Short mmCIF file of C-alpha atoms in Angstrom, two decimals:
data_model
loop_
_atom_site.label_atom_id
_atom_site.label_comp_id
_atom_site.label_asym_id
_atom_site.label_seq_id
_atom_site.Cartn_x
_atom_site.Cartn_y
_atom_site.Cartn_z
CA MET A 1 110.51 111.17 91.33
CA LEU A 2 113.23 110.16 93.34
CA LYS A 3 113.13 107.19 91.28
CA ASN A 4 112.89 108.82 87.86
CA LYS A 5 115.69 110.98 88.43
CA PHE A 6 118.08 108.46 89.45
CA LYS A 7 117.53 106.98 86.41
CA ILE A 8 117.97 110.16 84.41
CA ILE A 9 121.99 110.30 86.17
CA VAL A 10 122.99 106.58 85.40
CA LEU A 11 121.83 107.34 81.70
CA LEU A 12 123.54 110.46 81.60
CA ALA A 13 126.90 109.38 82.99
CA ILE A 14 126.68 106.19 80.75
CA ILE A 15 126.43 108.21 77.56
CA ILE A 16 128.38 110.65 78.62
CA LEU A 17 131.22 108.14 78.67
CA SER A 18 130.05 106.77 75.26
CA LEU A 19 130.65 110.52 74.00
CA THR A 20 134.31 109.76 73.74
CA LEU A 21 134.76 107.31 71.12
CA PRO A 22 133.01 105.69 67.87
CA ILE A 23 129.90 104.22 68.55
CA VAL A 24 128.71 100.30 67.40
CA ARG A 25 125.58 99.74 66.86
CA ALA A 26 124.08 96.36 67.45
CA GLU A 27 120.39 94.89 67.05
CA ASP A 28 120.18 91.27 68.43
CA GLU A 29 124.16 91.31 68.59
CA THR A 30 125.91 87.88 68.65
CA THR A 31 128.70 86.82 66.72
CA ASN A 32 130.18 83.00 66.67
CA ASN A 33 133.82 84.22 67.64
CA VAL A 34 134.02 81.45 70.92
CA ALA A 35 136.56 82.43 73.58
CA PRO A 36 139.38 79.97 74.35
CA GLU A 37 137.91 77.81 76.91
CA ASN A 38 141.63 77.32 78.80
CA ILE A 39 142.26 80.49 80.55
CA THR A 40 143.84 79.93 83.21
CA GLN A 41 145.39 83.41 84.14
CA GLU A 42 144.20 84.93 87.48
CA ILE A 43 143.34 88.58 88.20
CA SER A 44 146.01 89.15 90.05
CA ASP A 45 148.33 89.00 87.27
CA ASN A 46 149.97 92.21 85.87
CA THR A 47 150.07 90.88 82.08
CA ASN A 48 147.08 91.84 79.84
CA PRO A 49 143.77 88.88 80.45
CA VAL A 50 143.32 88.44 76.36
CA ALA A 51 146.85 88.04 75.36
CA THR A 52 147.31 84.32 74.39
CA SER A 53 144.14 84.69 72.47
CA THR A 54 143.97 84.82 68.98
CA GLU A 55 143.18 88.30 67.32
CA GLU A 56 140.10 86.32 65.75
CA ASN A 57 138.15 85.83 69.22
CA PHE A 58 138.56 89.28 70.76
CA LYS A 59 138.30 93.43 70.22
CA LYS A 60 141.08 95.62 71.01
CA SER A 61 139.47 98.40 71.81
CA ASP A 62 136.51 99.75 74.28
CA ILE A 63 133.50 98.83 72.74
CA TYR A 64 129.92 100.57 72.98
CA LEU A 65 126.74 99.23 71.95
CA THR A 66 123.13 99.90 72.25
CA GLY A 67 120.22 96.93 71.32
CA ASP A 68 117.29 94.99 71.93
CA ASN A 69 119.27 91.95 72.77
CA ILE A 70 123.16 91.87 72.88
CA THR A 71 125.46 88.97 73.96
CA ILE A 72 128.63 88.96 73.77
CA ASP A 73 130.68 86.35 72.99
CA TYR A 74 134.23 88.04 72.34
CA ILE A 75 137.01 88.61 74.23
CA VAL A 76 137.11 93.03 74.76
CA ASP A 77 140.55 94.10 75.63
CA GLY A 78 138.81 97.29 77.21
CA ASN A 79 136.01 98.33 78.65
CA LEU A 80 132.46 97.84 77.95
CA PHE A 81 130.02 100.36 77.40
CA ILE A 82 126.06 99.04 76.65
CA ILE A 83 122.80 100.48 76.92
CA ALA A 84 119.99 97.92 75.81
CA ASN A 85 116.58 95.62 77.07
CA HIS A 86 118.29 92.03 77.56
CA VAL A 87 122.31 91.78 77.76
CA THR A 88 124.01 88.18 78.42
CA ILE A 89 127.87 88.08 79.01
CA ASN A 90 129.55 84.86 78.15
CA SER A 91 132.97 86.02 77.77
CA GLN A 92 136.06 87.36 78.88
CA ILE A 93 136.21 91.77 79.54
CA GLY A 94 139.60 93.16 80.50
CA GLY A 95 138.35 96.07 81.80
CA ASP A 96 135.26 97.80 83.64
CA ALA A 97 131.11 97.05 82.20
CA PHE A 98 129.04 99.90 82.34
CA ILE A 99 125.80 98.51 81.41
CA CYS A 100 121.84 99.65 81.77
CA ALA A 101 119.40 97.35 80.98
CA ASN A 102 116.35 95.66 81.73
CA SER A 103 118.06 92.17 82.70
CA VAL A 104 121.67 91.65 83.17
CA THR A 105 123.16 88.04 82.64
CA ILE A 106 126.75 87.30 83.29
CA GLY A 107 127.11 83.76 82.00
CA GLU A 108 129.63 80.42 83.20
CA GLN A 109 132.17 81.56 81.01
CA GLY A 110 131.58 85.21 82.04
CA TYR A 111 134.46 86.87 83.53
CA ILE A 112 134.99 90.72 83.86
CA PHE A 113 138.70 91.19 85.16
CA SER A 114 137.69 94.50 86.71
CA ASN A 115 134.20 96.36 87.72
CA LEU A 116 130.71 95.92 86.84
CA PHE A 117 128.58 98.84 86.99
CA THR A 118 125.10 98.20 86.40
CA PHE A 119 121.73 99.62 86.52
CA SER A 120 118.76 97.96 85.74
CA LYS A 121 115.66 95.18 86.97
CA ASP A 122 117.24 91.69 87.02
CA VAL A 123 121.00 91.07 87.66
CA THR A 124 122.28 88.03 87.44
CA ILE A 125 125.69 87.00 88.07
CA ASN A 126 126.82 83.16 87.49
CA GLY A 127 130.81 83.44 86.30
CA VAL A 128 133.19 85.90 88.00
CA VAL A 129 133.34 89.28 88.63
CA TYR A 130 136.41 91.09 90.09
CA ASP A 131 133.46 94.51 92.52
CA LEU A 132 130.09 94.77 91.46
CA TYR A 133 128.39 97.97 91.94
CA SER A 134 124.63 97.36 91.27
CA ALA A 135 121.41 98.95 91.24
CA SER A 136 118.50 96.86 90.46
CA GLU A 137 114.91 95.36 91.48
CA ASN A 138 116.75 91.53 91.78
CA THR A 139 120.13 90.58 92.26
CA THR A 140 121.15 86.92 92.01
CA ILE A 141 124.92 85.70 92.55
CA ASN A 142 125.32 82.38 91.41
CA GLY A 143 128.80 83.27 90.83
CA TYR A 144 131.88 84.74 92.07
CA ILE A 145 132.51 88.23 93.33
CA TYR A 146 136.34 88.65 93.39
CA ARG A 147 136.25 91.53 95.91
CA ASP A 148 133.42 93.63 97.13
CA ILE A 149 129.74 94.21 95.82
CA ARG A 150 127.89 97.31 96.60
CA VAL A 151 124.21 96.44 95.43
CA GLY A 152 120.96 98.33 96.30
CA SER A 153 118.07 96.01 95.36
CA ASN A 154 114.41 95.04 96.66
CA THR A 155 115.42 91.58 96.95
CA ILE A 156 119.19 90.02 96.78
CA ASN A 157 119.97 86.62 96.39
CA ILE A 158 123.60 85.28 97.09
CA PHE A 159 123.83 81.90 96.80
CA GLY A 160 127.48 81.91 95.44
CA THR A 161 130.86 83.64 96.79
CA VAL A 162 131.78 87.34 97.93
CA GLY A 163 135.54 87.20 98.11
CA ARG A 164 135.63 90.32 100.51
CA ASN A 165 132.87 92.33 101.75
CA ALA A 166 129.26 92.94 101.18
CA TYR A 167 127.33 96.46 101.50
CA LEU A 168 123.89 95.94 100.80
CA ASN A 169 120.59 97.67 100.83
CA CYS A 170 117.56 95.54 100.48
CA ALA A 171 114.07 94.65 101.54
CA ASN A 172 115.01 90.98 101.45
CA LEU A 173 118.27 88.85 101.62
CA ASN A 174 118.39 85.25 100.69
CA PHE A 175 121.27 82.76 101.22
CA THR A 176 119.42 80.00 100.57
CA LYS A 177 117.41 78.22 97.90
CA ASP A 178 113.60 77.46 97.92
CA THR A 179 113.56 73.89 96.76
CA THR A 180 109.71 73.36 98.56
CA ASN A 181 108.72 73.15 94.61
CA ASN A 182 111.98 72.08 93.37
CA GLU A 183 111.42 67.97 91.99
CA ASP A 184 115.51 67.95 92.69
CA THR A 185 115.32 66.80 96.22
CA THR A 186 118.63 66.52 96.37
CA THR A 187 119.65 70.36 96.46
CA PRO A 188 121.34 70.65 99.93
CA THR A 189 118.99 73.40 101.93
CA THR A 190 122.35 74.08 104.25
CA THR A 191 124.67 76.92 103.45
CA GLN A 192 128.67 77.06 104.09
CA THR A 193 130.33 80.46 104.21
CA THR A 194 129.75 82.96 100.98
CA ILE A 195 130.90 86.34 102.66
CA THR A 196 134.48 86.21 103.74
CA GLY A 197 134.73 89.39 104.74
CA ASN A 198 132.15 91.45 106.47
CA LEU A 199 128.69 91.73 105.55
CA ASN A 200 127.40 95.71 106.34
CA TYR A 201 123.40 95.84 105.19
CA THR A 202 120.87 98.24 105.30
CA SER A 203 116.76 97.35 105.95
CA LYS A 204 113.76 98.17 107.28
CA ASN A 205 113.64 95.06 109.74
CA GLU A 206 117.11 93.24 110.88
CA ILE A 207 117.21 90.10 108.60
CA SER A 208 118.33 86.15 109.86
CA ILE A 209 121.72 85.66 108.52
CA PRO A 210 122.41 81.94 108.93
CA GLN A 211 125.00 81.02 111.35
CA GLY A 212 128.58 80.83 109.40
CA VAL A 213 127.46 82.28 105.74
CA VAL A 214 129.63 85.53 107.14
CA THR A 215 133.30 84.75 108.36
CA GLY A 216 133.72 88.51 109.76
CA GLU A 217 130.50 91.21 111.22
CA THR A 218 127.36 91.23 110.59
CA ASN A 219 126.18 95.21 111.28
CA PHE A 220 122.62 96.03 110.67
CA HIS A 221 121.74 99.04 109.84
CA GLN A 222 117.85 100.53 110.45
CA GLU A 223 116.30 102.29 107.37
CA PHE A 224 114.73 105.35 108.08
CA SER A 225 111.03 105.18 108.10
CA PHE A 226 108.05 106.84 109.64
CA GLY A 227 106.01 103.70 109.49
CA GLY A 228 104.92 103.75 106.30
CA ASN A 229 107.02 104.00 103.33
CA LYS A 230 104.50 106.66 101.43
CA ILE A 231 105.51 109.36 104.13
CA GLN A 232 108.93 108.47 104.00
CA GLU A 233 108.78 108.38 100.03
CA GLN A 234 106.85 111.82 100.17
CA ILE A 235 109.38 113.40 102.47
CA MET A 236 112.25 112.41 100.33
CA ASN A 237 111.09 113.70 96.43
CA LEU A 238 110.07 116.92 98.59
CA ALA A 239 113.93 117.07 99.88
CA THR A 240 114.64 116.37 96.14
CA PHE A 241 112.90 118.91 94.54
CA VAL A 242 113.65 121.73 96.82
CA VAL A 243 117.35 120.23 96.91
CA THR A 244 117.54 120.20 92.83
CA ILE A 245 116.02 123.44 92.64
CA ILE A 246 118.49 125.12 95.21
CA VAL A 247 121.43 123.88 93.46
CA VAL A 248 120.10 124.90 89.92
CA TRP A 249 120.01 128.60 91.55
CA LEU A 250 123.24 128.20 93.07
CA LEU A 251 125.03 127.66 90.14
CA CYS A 252 122.94 130.46 88.20
CA LEU A 253 124.02 132.64 91.17
CA TRP A 254 127.90 131.82 90.62
CA LEU A 255 127.64 131.32 87.03
CA ALA A 256 125.01 133.57 85.39
CA PRO A 257 124.04 136.28 87.84
CA LYS A 258 122.16 137.88 84.86
CA PHE A 259 120.27 135.01 84.24
CA LEU A 260 118.30 135.74 87.47
CA LYS A 261 118.01 139.11 86.67
CA ASN A 262 116.72 139.10 82.93
CA ASN A 263 114.50 136.31 82.63
CA THR A 264 111.81 137.49 85.19
CA SER A 265 110.63 138.92 81.69
CA LEU A 266 110.29 135.85 80.68
CA LEU A 267 106.72 135.21 82.13
CA THR A 268 105.66 138.52 81.62
CA THR A 269 102.44 138.30 79.23
CA LYS A 270 104.27 139.95 76.22
CA LYS A 271 107.00 137.34 76.05
CA VAL A 272 105.02 134.64 77.39
CA LEU A 273 103.66 133.36 74.06
CA PRO A 274 107.48 132.62 72.49
CA VAL A 275 108.39 130.86 75.44
CA ILE A 276 105.72 128.38 75.47
CA GLY A 277 106.36 128.33 72.01
CA PHE A 278 110.34 127.49 72.18
CA GLY A 279 109.09 124.92 75.44
CA LEU A 280 106.64 122.71 72.99
CA LEU A 281 108.54 122.61 70.03
CA THR A 282 112.26 121.70 71.47
CA PRO A 283 111.77 118.77 72.71
CA ILE A 284 110.19 117.17 69.43
CA VAL A 285 112.75 119.02 67.21
CA PHE A 286 115.62 117.07 69.57
CA VAL A 287 113.87 113.96 69.29
CA LEU A 288 113.47 113.98 65.50
CA LEU A 289 116.92 115.22 65.03
CA THR A 290 118.25 111.84 67.29
CA ILE A 291 116.58 109.60 65.66
CA LEU A 292 117.57 111.22 62.47
CA SER A 293 121.14 110.67 63.50
CA PHE A 294 120.68 107.06 64.42
CA VAL A 295 119.50 106.37 61.08
CA LEU A 296 121.91 108.07 59.20
CA GLY A 297 124.48 106.15 61.43
CA ILE A 298 127.84 108.34 60.62
CA THR A 299 126.52 111.22 63.27
CA SER A 300 125.54 108.55 65.88
CA VAL A 301 127.80 110.48 68.05
CA LEU A 302 125.40 113.65 67.55
CA GLY A 303 122.56 111.70 68.65
CA PHE A 304 124.03 110.90 71.86
CA LEU A 305 124.62 114.49 72.34
CA LEU A 306 121.48 115.79 71.45
CA LEU A 307 120.17 112.91 74.11
CA LEU A 308 122.17 114.03 76.43
CA THR A 309 121.33 118.01 76.07
CA LEU A 310 117.45 116.93 76.20
CA MET A 311 118.05 114.78 79.53
CA ALA A 312 119.93 117.74 80.74
CA LEU A 313 116.93 120.46 79.61
CA ILE A 314 114.42 117.40 81.33
CA ILE A 315 116.02 117.52 84.59
CA ILE A 316 116.39 121.11 85.21
CA SER A 317 112.74 122.24 83.71
CA ASN A 318 111.02 122.37 87.38
CA SER A 319 114.15 124.56 88.18
CA MET A 320 113.95 127.16 85.69
CA PHE A 321 110.31 127.93 85.94
CA ILE A 322 110.33 128.38 89.55
CA ILE A 323 113.67 130.12 90.03
CA THR A 324 112.52 132.39 87.21
CA LEU A 325 108.60 132.72 88.82
CA ASN A 326 110.35 133.25 92.40
CA GLY A 327 112.60 136.06 90.47
CA LEU A 328 109.50 138.13 89.76
CA ILE A 329 107.65 137.75 92.66
CA CYS A 330 110.29 139.11 94.63
CA GLN A 331 110.59 141.48 91.79
CA LYS A 332 106.93 142.61 92.47
CA LEU A 333 107.33 142.52 96.44
CA LYS A 334 111.04 144.43 95.79
CA ILE A 335 112.54 141.87 97.82
CA GLU A 336 116.69 142.83 96.80
CA LYS A 337 118.46 140.45 99.65
CA THR A 338 119.88 137.25 98.52
CA MET A 339 119.02 135.50 101.85
CA ILE A 340 115.29 136.60 101.44
CA THR A 341 115.20 135.24 97.94
CA PHE A 342 116.36 131.76 98.93
CA GLY A 343 113.39 131.91 101.76
CA MET A 344 111.06 132.81 98.81
CA LEU A 345 112.20 130.21 96.99
CA VAL A 346 112.26 127.31 99.26
CA VAL A 347 108.71 128.36 99.98
CA CYS A 348 107.54 128.95 96.79
CA SER A 349 108.95 125.21 95.92
CA ILE A 350 107.10 123.66 98.66
CA VAL A 351 103.98 125.54 97.70
CA LEU A 352 104.14 124.25 93.91
CA TRP A 353 105.14 120.84 95.02
CA LEU A 354 102.38 120.42 97.35
CA ILE A 355 99.55 121.97 94.33
CA GLY A 356 101.33 119.23 92.04
CA LEU A 357 99.88 116.56 94.55
CA ILE A 358 96.60 117.54 93.82
CA PRO A 359 94.74 115.08 91.23
CA ILE A 360 94.36 116.28 88.27
CA ILE A 361 95.60 119.70 89.02
CA GLY A 362 98.88 118.38 89.79
CA SER A 363 99.05 116.64 86.61
CA ILE A 364 98.03 119.87 84.22
CA LEU A 365 100.34 122.08 86.37
CA GLY A 366 103.44 119.53 86.12
CA ALA A 367 102.48 119.85 82.37
CA MET A 368 102.62 124.07 82.71
CA VAL A 369 105.58 123.50 84.65
CA PHE A 370 108.00 121.30 82.09
CA ILE A 371 107.06 122.96 79.24
CA LEU A 372 107.06 126.84 80.31
CA GLY A 373 110.95 125.59 81.88
CA ILE A 374 112.23 124.35 79.25
CA GLY A 375 110.74 127.37 77.33
CA ILE A 376 112.86 129.36 79.50
CA ALA A 377 116.15 127.48 78.98
CA VAL A 378 115.56 128.10 75.27
CA SER A 379 114.47 131.30 75.35
CA SER A 380 117.40 132.91 77.59
CA LEU A 381 119.86 131.11 75.62
CA VAL A 382 118.35 132.81 72.05
CA LEU A 383 118.15 136.29 74.15
CA ARG A 384 121.70 136.17 75.34
CA ASN A 385 122.77 135.31 71.62
CA LYS A 386 120.83 137.97 69.94
CA THR A 387 121.99 140.44 72.87
CA LYS A 388 125.91 139.63 72.14
CA ASN A 389 125.41 140.05 68.23
CA THR A 390 123.56 143.11 68.66
CA GLN A 391 126.45 144.48 70.74
CA GLU A 392 128.79 143.21 68.45
CA ASN A 393 127.17 145.16 65.55
#
């Protein structure tokens, strides 16, 4: 649950940034434009890194791309935003790169003059990146990171150079290539300085760091655990679940207090059927409209907006149902004090989460909560608009 919510949050961040300017849609994006080979401009220069190239070889704006396989062979004088399956960068990016993909490869000719933010399964850096921020399963650095890296990954391979500090959260950390199955016996197995600053890493167990690899200090932090990953993951999932519900409840208490008072009626016998109808139809309608907007092309921004709204509804669906159910319970028990209501909300959240762990029953409950949660959110907006129109008339 925690990983799924983290993926949704990253996607939302990229989509929000995508809404600011027109979208360029790409399927298997490639180009014959080749970046100049002899660019000697350093990152520290204040001048534009792409100013010496001809206009044909670069794009003077931020670039937004979606697709399957995307290859950037032209210089981008701006920021780069990509949602795709496989992404390869073989040229210079003048600004930041925001990438959400299955695999991300920065080729030997790739040069990101600012930050690389990426959420993906596999990340391979063969070129140069200014600062690296990555959440992935596997991260390999064969090239050069000009300043810091902040990476959360299962396996991190640092075969290149980190110009400053490394902040890592990983299970495996390697500084030498495994040559046991490699026919090329000339490949050196010794290491040389790869991190010129400090190494700060968090892991289950302390990792053996070869001597001379880190110039500065090496700091190890023990990963919090109870002797078993499953127990730790379940506790983290429960904490995330409860905290999310509490945050949504506090926002409702602050921004929409009437919602907490009026929405308890949505789970009564008379109104629950329309709520279920809204919960079933809303995702279908949003998906169809999103697909239609992308097919038409001219309304791509609308498609991203619809997708963003649907994701927001999915994120808050559990919270909407549990908050409404808790309000109904408190109403039946005649509980009016805010602190007692808060305590009941925490108890209600924990009980439903525990029920959700039961095989089959948990799946059925999860589907019901999802449908009713979205239905409650949409129904409350519809009823609010109807009430406003009635008052105005």
